XYZ file of C-alpha atoms in Angstrom:
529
model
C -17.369 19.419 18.217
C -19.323 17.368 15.695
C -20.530 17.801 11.931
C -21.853 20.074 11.226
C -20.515 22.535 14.532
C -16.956 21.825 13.310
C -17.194 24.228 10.280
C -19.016 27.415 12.408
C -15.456 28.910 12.571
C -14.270 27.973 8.991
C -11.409 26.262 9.510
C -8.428 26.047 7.035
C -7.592 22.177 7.445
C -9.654 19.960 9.929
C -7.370 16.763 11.085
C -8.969 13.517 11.467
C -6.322 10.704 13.193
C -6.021 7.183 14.283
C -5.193 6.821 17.962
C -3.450 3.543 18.554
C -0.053 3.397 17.097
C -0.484 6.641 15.647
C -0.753 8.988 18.265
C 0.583 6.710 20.716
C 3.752 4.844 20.659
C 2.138 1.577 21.548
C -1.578 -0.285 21.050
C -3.580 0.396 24.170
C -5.960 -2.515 23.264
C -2.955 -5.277 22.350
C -1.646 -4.346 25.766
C -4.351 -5.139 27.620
C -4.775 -8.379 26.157
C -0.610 -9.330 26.681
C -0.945 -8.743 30.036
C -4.551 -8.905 31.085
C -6.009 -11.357 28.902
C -5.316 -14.410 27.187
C -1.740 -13.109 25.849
C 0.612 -12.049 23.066
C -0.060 -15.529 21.295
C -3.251 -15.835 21.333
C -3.885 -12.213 19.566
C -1.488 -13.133 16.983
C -3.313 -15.955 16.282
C -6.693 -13.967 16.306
C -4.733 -11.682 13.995
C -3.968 -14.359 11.773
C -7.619 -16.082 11.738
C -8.861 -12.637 10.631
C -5.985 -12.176 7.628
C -7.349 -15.736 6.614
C -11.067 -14.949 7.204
C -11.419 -17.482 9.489
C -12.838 -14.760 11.836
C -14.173 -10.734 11.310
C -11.898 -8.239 12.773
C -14.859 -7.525 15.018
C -15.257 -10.669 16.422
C -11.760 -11.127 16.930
C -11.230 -8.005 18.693
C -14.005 -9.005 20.914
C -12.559 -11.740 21.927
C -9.969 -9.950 22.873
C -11.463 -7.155 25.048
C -13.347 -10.278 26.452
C -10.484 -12.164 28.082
C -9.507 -8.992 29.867
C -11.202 -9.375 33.170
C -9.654 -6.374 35.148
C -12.089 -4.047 36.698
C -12.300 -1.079 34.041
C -10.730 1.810 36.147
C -7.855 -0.686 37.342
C -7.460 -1.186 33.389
C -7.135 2.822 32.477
C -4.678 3.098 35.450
C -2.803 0.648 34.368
C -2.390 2.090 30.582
C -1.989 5.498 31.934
C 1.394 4.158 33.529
C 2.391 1.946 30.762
C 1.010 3.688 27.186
C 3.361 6.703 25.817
C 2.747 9.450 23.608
C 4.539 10.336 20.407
C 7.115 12.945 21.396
C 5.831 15.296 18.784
C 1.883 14.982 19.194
C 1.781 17.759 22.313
C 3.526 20.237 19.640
C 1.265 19.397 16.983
C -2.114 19.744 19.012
C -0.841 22.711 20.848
C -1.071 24.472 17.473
C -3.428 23.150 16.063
C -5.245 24.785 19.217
C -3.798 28.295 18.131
C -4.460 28.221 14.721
C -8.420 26.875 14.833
C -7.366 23.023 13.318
C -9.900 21.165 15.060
C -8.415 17.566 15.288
C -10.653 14.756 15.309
C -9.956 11.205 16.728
C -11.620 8.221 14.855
C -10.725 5.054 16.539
C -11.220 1.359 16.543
C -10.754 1.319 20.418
C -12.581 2.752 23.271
C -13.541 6.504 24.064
C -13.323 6.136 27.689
C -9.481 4.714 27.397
C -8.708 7.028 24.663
C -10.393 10.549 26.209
C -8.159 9.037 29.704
C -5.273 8.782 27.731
C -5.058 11.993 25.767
C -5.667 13.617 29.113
C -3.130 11.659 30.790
C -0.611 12.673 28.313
C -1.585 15.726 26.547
C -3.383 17.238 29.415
C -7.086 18.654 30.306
C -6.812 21.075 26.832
C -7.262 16.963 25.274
C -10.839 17.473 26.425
C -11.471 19.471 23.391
C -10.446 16.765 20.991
C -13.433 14.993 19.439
C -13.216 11.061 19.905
C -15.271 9.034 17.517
C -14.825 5.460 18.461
C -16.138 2.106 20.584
C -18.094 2.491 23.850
C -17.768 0.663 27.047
C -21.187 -0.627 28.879
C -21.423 -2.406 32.202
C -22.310 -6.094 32.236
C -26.001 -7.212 32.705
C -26.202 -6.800 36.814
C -22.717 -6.038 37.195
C -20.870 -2.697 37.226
C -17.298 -1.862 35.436
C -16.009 -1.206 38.311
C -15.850 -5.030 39.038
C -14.044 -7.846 37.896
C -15.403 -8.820 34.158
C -17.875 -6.379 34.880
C -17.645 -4.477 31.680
C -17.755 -4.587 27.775
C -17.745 -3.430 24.091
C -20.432 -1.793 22.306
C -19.628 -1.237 19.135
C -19.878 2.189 17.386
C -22.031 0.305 14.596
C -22.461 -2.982 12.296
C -19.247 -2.666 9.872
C -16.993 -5.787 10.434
C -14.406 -3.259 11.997
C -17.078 -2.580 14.717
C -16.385 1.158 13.648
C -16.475 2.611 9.799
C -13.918 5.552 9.763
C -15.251 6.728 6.951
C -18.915 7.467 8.237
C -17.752 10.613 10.634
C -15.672 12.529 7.395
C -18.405 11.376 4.651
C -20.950 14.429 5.828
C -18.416 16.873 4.824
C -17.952 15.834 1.689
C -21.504 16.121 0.706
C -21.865 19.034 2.633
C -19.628 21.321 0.419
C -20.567 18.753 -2.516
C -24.335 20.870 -1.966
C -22.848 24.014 -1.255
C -19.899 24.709 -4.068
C -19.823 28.887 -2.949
C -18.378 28.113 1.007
C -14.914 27.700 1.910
C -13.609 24.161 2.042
C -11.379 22.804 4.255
C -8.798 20.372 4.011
C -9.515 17.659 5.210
C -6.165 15.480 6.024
C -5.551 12.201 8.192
C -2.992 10.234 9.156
C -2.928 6.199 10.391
C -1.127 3.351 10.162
C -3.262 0.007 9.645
C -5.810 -1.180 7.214
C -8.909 0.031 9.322
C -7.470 3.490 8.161
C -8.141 3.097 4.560
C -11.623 3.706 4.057
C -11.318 7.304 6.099
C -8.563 7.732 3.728
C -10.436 7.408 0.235
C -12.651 10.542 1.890
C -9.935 12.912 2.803
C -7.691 15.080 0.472
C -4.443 13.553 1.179
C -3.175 11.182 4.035
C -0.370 10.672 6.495
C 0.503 6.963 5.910
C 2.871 5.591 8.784
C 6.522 4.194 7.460
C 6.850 0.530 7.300
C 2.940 -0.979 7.100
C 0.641 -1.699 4.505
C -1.068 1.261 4.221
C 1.726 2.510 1.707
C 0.990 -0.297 -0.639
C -2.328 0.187 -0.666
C -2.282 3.584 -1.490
C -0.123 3.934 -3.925
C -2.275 0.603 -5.362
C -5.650 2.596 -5.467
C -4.630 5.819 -6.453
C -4.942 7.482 -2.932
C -2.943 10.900 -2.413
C -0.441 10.431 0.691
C 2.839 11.398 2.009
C 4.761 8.854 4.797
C 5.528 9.519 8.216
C 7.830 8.301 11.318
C 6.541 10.639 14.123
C 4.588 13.791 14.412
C 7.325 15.674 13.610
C 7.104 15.542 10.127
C 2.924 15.566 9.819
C 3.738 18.997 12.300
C 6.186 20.315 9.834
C 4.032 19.162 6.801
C 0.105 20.783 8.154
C 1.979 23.981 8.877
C 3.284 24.470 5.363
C -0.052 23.720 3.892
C -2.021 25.736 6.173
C 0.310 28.631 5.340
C 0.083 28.216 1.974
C 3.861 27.166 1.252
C 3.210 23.538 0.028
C 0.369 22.255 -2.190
C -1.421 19.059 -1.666
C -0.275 17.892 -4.732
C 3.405 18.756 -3.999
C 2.873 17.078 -0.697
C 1.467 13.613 -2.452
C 3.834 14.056 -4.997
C 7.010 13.761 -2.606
C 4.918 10.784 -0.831
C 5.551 9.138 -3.985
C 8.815 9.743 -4.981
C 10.189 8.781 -1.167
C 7.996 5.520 -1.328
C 9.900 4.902 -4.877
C 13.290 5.438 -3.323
C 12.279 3.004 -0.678
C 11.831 0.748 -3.465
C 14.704 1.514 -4.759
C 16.663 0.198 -1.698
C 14.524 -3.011 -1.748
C 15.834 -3.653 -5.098
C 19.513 -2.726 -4.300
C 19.262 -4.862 -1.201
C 17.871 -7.881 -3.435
C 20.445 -7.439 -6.561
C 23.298 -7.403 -3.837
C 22.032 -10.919 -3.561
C 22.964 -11.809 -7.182
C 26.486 -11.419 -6.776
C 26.783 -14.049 -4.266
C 27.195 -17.826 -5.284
C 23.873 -19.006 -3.929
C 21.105 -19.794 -5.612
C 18.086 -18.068 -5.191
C 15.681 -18.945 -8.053
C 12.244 -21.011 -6.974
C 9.469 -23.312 -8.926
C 6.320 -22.161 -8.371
C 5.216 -25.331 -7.335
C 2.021 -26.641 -6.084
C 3.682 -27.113 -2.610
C 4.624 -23.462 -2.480
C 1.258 -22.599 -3.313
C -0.635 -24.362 -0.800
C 1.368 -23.416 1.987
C 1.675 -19.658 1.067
C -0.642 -16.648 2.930
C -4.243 -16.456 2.010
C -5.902 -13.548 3.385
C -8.668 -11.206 3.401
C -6.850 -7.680 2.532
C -8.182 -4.145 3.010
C -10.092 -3.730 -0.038
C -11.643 -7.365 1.346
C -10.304 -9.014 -1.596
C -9.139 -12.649 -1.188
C -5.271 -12.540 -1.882
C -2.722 -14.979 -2.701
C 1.092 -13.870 -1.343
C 3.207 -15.496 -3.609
C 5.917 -12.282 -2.871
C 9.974 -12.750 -3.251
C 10.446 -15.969 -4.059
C 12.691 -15.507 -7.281
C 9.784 -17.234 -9.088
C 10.769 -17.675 -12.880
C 7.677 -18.428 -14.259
C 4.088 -18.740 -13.683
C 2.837 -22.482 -13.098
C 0.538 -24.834 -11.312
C -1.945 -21.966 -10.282
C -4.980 -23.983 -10.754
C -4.238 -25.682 -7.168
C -4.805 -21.697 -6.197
C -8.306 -22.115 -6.389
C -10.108 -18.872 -6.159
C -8.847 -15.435 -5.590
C -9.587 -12.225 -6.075
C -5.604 -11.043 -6.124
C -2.588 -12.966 -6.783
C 0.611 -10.911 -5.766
C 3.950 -11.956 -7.372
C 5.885 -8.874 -6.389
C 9.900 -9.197 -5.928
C 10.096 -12.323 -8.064
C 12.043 -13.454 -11.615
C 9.218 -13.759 -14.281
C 9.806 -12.714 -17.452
C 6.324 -13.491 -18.952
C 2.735 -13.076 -18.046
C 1.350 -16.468 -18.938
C 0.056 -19.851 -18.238
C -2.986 -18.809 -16.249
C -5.867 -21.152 -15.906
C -9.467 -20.007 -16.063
C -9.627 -17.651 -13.298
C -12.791 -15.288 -13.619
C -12.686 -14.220 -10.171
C -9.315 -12.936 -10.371
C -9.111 -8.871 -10.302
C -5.929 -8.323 -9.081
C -2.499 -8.915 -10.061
C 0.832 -7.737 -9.018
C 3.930 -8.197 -10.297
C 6.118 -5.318 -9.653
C 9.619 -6.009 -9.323
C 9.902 -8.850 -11.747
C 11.506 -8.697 -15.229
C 8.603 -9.198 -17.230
C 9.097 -8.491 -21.065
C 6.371 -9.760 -22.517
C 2.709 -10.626 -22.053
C 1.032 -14.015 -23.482
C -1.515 -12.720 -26.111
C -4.870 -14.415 -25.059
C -4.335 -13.680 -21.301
C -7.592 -11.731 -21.471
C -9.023 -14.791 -21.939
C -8.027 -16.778 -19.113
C -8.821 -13.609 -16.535
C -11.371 -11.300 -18.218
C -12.028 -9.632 -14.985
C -8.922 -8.465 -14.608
C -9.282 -4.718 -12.930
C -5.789 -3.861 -11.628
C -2.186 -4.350 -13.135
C 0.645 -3.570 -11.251
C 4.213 -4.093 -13.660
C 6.462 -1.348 -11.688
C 9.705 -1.916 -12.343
C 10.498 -4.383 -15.175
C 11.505 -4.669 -18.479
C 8.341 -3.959 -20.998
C 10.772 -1.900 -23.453
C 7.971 -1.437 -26.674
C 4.702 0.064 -26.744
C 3.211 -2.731 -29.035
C 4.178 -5.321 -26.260
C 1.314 -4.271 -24.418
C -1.008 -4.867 -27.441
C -2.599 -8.047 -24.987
C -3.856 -5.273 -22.486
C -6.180 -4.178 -24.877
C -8.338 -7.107 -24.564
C -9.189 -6.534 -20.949
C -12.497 -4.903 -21.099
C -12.269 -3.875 -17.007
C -8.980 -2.720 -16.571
C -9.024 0.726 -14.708
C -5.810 0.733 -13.060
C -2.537 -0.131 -14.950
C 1.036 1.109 -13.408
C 3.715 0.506 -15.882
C 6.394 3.074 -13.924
C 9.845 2.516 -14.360
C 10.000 0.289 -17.659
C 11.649 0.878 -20.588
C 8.457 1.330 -22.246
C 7.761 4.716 -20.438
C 10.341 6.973 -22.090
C 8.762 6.281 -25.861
C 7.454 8.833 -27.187
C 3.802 9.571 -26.762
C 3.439 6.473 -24.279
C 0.848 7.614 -22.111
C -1.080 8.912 -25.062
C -0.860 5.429 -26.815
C -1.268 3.597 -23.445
C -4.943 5.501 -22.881
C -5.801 5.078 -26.582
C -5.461 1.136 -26.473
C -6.567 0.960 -23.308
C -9.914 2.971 -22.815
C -11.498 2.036 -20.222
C -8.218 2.495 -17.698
C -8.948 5.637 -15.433
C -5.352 5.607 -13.660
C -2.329 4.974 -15.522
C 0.858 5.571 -13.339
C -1.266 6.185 -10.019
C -2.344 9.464 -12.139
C -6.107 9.936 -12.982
C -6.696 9.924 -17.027
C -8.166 13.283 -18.303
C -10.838 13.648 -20.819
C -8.498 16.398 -22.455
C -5.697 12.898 -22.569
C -8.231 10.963 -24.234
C -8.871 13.479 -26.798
C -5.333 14.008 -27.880
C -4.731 9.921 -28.003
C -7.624 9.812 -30.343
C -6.016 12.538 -32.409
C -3.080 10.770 -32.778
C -3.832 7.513 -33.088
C -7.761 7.682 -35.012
C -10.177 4.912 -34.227
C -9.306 1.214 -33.675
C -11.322 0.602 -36.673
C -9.674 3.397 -38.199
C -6.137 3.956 -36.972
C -3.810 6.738 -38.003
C -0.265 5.626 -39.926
C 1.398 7.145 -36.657
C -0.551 3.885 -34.347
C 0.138 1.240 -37.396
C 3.811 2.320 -36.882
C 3.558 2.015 -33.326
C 1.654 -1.761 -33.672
C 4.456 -2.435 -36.262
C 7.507 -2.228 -33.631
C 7.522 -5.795 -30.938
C 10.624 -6.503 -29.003
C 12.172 -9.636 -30.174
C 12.632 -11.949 -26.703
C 13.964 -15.333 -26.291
C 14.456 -17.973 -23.589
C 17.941 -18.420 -22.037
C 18.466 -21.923 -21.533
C 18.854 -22.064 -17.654
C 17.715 -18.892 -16.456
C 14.015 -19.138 -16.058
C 11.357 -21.253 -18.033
C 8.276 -23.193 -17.882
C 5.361 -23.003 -20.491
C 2.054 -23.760 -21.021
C 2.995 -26.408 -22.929
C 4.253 -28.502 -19.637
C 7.444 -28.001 -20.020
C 9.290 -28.213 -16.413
C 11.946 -25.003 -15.544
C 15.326 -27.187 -15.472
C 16.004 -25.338 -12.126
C 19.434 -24.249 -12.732
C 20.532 -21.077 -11.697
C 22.534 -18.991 -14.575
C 25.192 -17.184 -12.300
C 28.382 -15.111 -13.073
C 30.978 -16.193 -10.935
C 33.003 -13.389 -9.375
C 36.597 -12.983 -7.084
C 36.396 -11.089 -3.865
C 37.838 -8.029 -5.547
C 34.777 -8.156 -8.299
C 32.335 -9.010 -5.632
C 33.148 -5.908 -3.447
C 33.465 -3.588 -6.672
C 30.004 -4.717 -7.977
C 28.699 -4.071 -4.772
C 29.543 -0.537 -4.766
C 28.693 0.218 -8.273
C 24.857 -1.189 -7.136
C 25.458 0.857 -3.647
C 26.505 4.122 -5.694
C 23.591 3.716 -8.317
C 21.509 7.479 -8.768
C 18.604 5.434 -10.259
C 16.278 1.975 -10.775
C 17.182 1.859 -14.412
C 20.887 1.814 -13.114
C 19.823 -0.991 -10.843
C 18.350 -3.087 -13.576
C 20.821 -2.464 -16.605
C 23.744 -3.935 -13.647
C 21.253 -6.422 -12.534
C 20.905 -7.240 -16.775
C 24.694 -7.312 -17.159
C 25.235 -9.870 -14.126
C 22.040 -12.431 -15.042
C 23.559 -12.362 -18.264
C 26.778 -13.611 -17.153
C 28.798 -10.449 -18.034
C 30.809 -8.393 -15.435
C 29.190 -4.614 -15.175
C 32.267 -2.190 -16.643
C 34.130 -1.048 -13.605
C 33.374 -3.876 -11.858
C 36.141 -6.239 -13.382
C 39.305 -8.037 -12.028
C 41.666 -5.656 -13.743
C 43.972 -2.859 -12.804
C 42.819 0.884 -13.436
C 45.169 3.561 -15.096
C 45.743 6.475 -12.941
């Protein structure tokens, strides 16, 4: 049923979902097209023209449906033999049929495939499931029943043909004008980047392992948990709807599992470093020019500059103009070196081993919005004196640095820099700001606790070798600082990284080996018994 005859019965939770790839184990629409249309190669290259906004994703997925000449009813047969459900989904919407969780469908595809589909696999109780999605119209004097006799209409004029986010707005505002009636949770689950603008409107959402969706989130703020199959959303919706698990709890977990993926990233990479082949990159202009420029979700122009074991920042001004510049997975130790870049909003640099940050950086991108420096190696809170100068930073993630286990950091980090609203993926409180400015005074007027604070920089140098080119035009030398290790030391560093509990483990081994030392254990020597 639609807004507003959904909420007659007062549901608990009301579950909006993607269809393709999410409830199914394949794309109905990217089958059709590899082995209707114009083919696997083509689409990817559609796909490709669209991340580099050569195209809309509307157009391109026209295109698509357009090459696919089959007569309509041959097409549904055809994906009714060859499209599979996940294992789990029948489960999941037989309860949710039991316990009065109306699920709601919000697709970038076609109702009539889709409504086939669900009744194909789930069965005719799928006729109950509301489908919010693309229409199919015959051709002008032709019929769908014939060949190219059929085609898109478009649910409305967003460039994904179909905003996700217009169906779940209505119940937001609804309960936003009536505080006294039982809300529902609202909850959804997806896996691509046409999901994220449903997600912004829903209370927490099921983000499929593996795709983008993750970053994103956990870039904007944007309660979710991940998920491999319906299992686990099944498992998950029951123990909110009974009352064992909180939201909160739910995102909280999302979290922490995306950080131990992390985790294994960086394990996976610093297994690298005790090998004997060089990995470190200049960022040259070359490597600029012929890296990924794309339109993302948040329709931001970005720059993917991601795991090259960059040293240092260089040579952006053949970058041009973009809106976000991500250097995540790389080797640079300082944020500097940027040219004028007022269109720049985005940066981010988690996984690096930045230390410090070049002091009039403001200046060269004032617009800056959102900081990502996860996991590196800020270790004071006066370090991060330079943020204060960026008059539009709202979100700033500084998880997993040294910095974070000073005392009173997040207090500090919200008193220098006001006008940040998420620090850590965790929304700043007006009772937060209040205690910082209890601690710390005014900027005009600071307490002796925040001249202490200002008082205490990390002293960092250069190591000739390891990483280095400044503003001054200075080239890197491009030589690799490496420890060189036996068999025996390789395989017993290995398993100290593979039997790490934690990042900060990771990074004091990963410290220890850059710095040409041998991690204790890991040496060439015979234990005592």
């Amino acid at each position: 049923m639609p807004y507003p005859q959904t909420l007659k019965d007062n549901p608990k939770i009301i579950f909006f979902t993607d269809f393709d790839g999410t409830i199914t184990l394949k794309d109905s629409n990217d089958w059709l097209t590899d082995n209707l249309g114009f083919g696997e190669k083509q689409r990817k290259q559609g796909n490709l023209d669209t991340l580099n906004n050569k195209v809309t994703f509307r157009d391109s997925f026209w295109e698509m449906m357009e090459s696919v000449k089959t007569p309509f009813p041959e097409c549904i047969r055809l994906l009714c033999e060859n499209i599979k459900l996940d294992p789990y989904f029948k489960d999941f919407y037989q309860w949710s049929r039991a316990n009065n969780v109306p699920v709601i469908v919000l697709s970038s595809g076609m109702t009539p495939i889709i409504r086939s589909l669900l009744v194909h696999l789930v069965g005719s109780d799928a006729n109950d499931i509301e489908i919010v999605s693309n229409e199919v119209v015959d051709k002008p004097g032709k019929t769908r029943d014939q060949e190219d006799g059929w085609q898109l209409k478009y649910h409305d004029d967003s460039g994904f043909g179909h905003d996700k986010s217009l169906t779940i707005r209505p119940y937001a505002k609804h309960f936003a004008t009536r505080p006294d009636e039982p809300r529902p949770t609202l909850l959804y689950a997806g896996d691509g980047v046409s999901d994220l603008s449903a997600a912004r409107e829903t209370d927490l959402l099921f983000a499929k392992k593996g795709h983008d969706l993750v970053t994103y989130c956990e870039r904007e703020g944007i309660p979710f948990t991940v998920f491999e199959d319906w299992q686990s959303i099944f498992a998950t919706t029951k123990d909110i709807f009974e009352g064992r698990r909180s939201i909160a709890s739910v995102a909280q977990e999302g979290v922490e599992k995306a950080q131990e993926n992390k985790q294994n990233i960086q394990t996976a990479n610093f297994l690298r470093l005790v090998s004997d082949v060089p990995v470190t990159m200049r960022l040259t202009a070359e490597l600029i020019q012929s890296s990924l420029s794309y339109l993302n979700p948040l329709k931001e122009r970005e720059l993917d500059l991601r795991g090259h074991k960059i040293p240092a920042i260089e040579n952006l001004g053949v970058a041009k103009d973009q809106d976000a510049i991500d250097f995540t997975d790389n080797d640079i130790t300082t944020i500097s070196n940027f040219p004028l870049s007022p269109r720049l909003r985005t940066l981010l640099l988690a996984r690096n081993r930045v230390n410090s940050i070049q002091a009039a950086l403001a200046s060269s991108i004032p617009n800056l919005t959102t900081l990502v420096l996860t996991s590196n190696n800020v270790a004071e809170l006066a370090d991060l004196d330079p943020l204060r100068h960026f008059t539009r930073l709202t979100h700033l993630s500084l998880l997993e640095n040294p910095v974070t286990r000073k005392e009173h950091y997040r207090n500090w980090m919200i008193w220098r820099c006001p006008t940040v609203r998420f620090l850590d993926y965790q929304k700043v409180k007006d009772v937060e700001r209040n205690k910082a400015t209890e601690l710390f005074g005014t900027v005009k007027e600071p307490s002796a606790l925040a001249s202490k604070i200002m008082g205490i920089k990390s002293r960092t140098f250069d190591i000739p070798g390891v990483s280095t080119s400044a503003s001054n035009g200075v080239q890197a030398s491009g030589k690799d600082y490496r420890v060189k290790l036996s068999e025996t030391e390789k395989k017993r560093v290995e398993a100290l990284i593979r039997n790490a509990k934690s990042l900060q483990e990771i990074t004091r081994l990963e410290k220890e080996i850059n710095e040409g030392r041998i991690p204790s254990g890991g040496g060439d020597v015979e234990m005592e018994d």
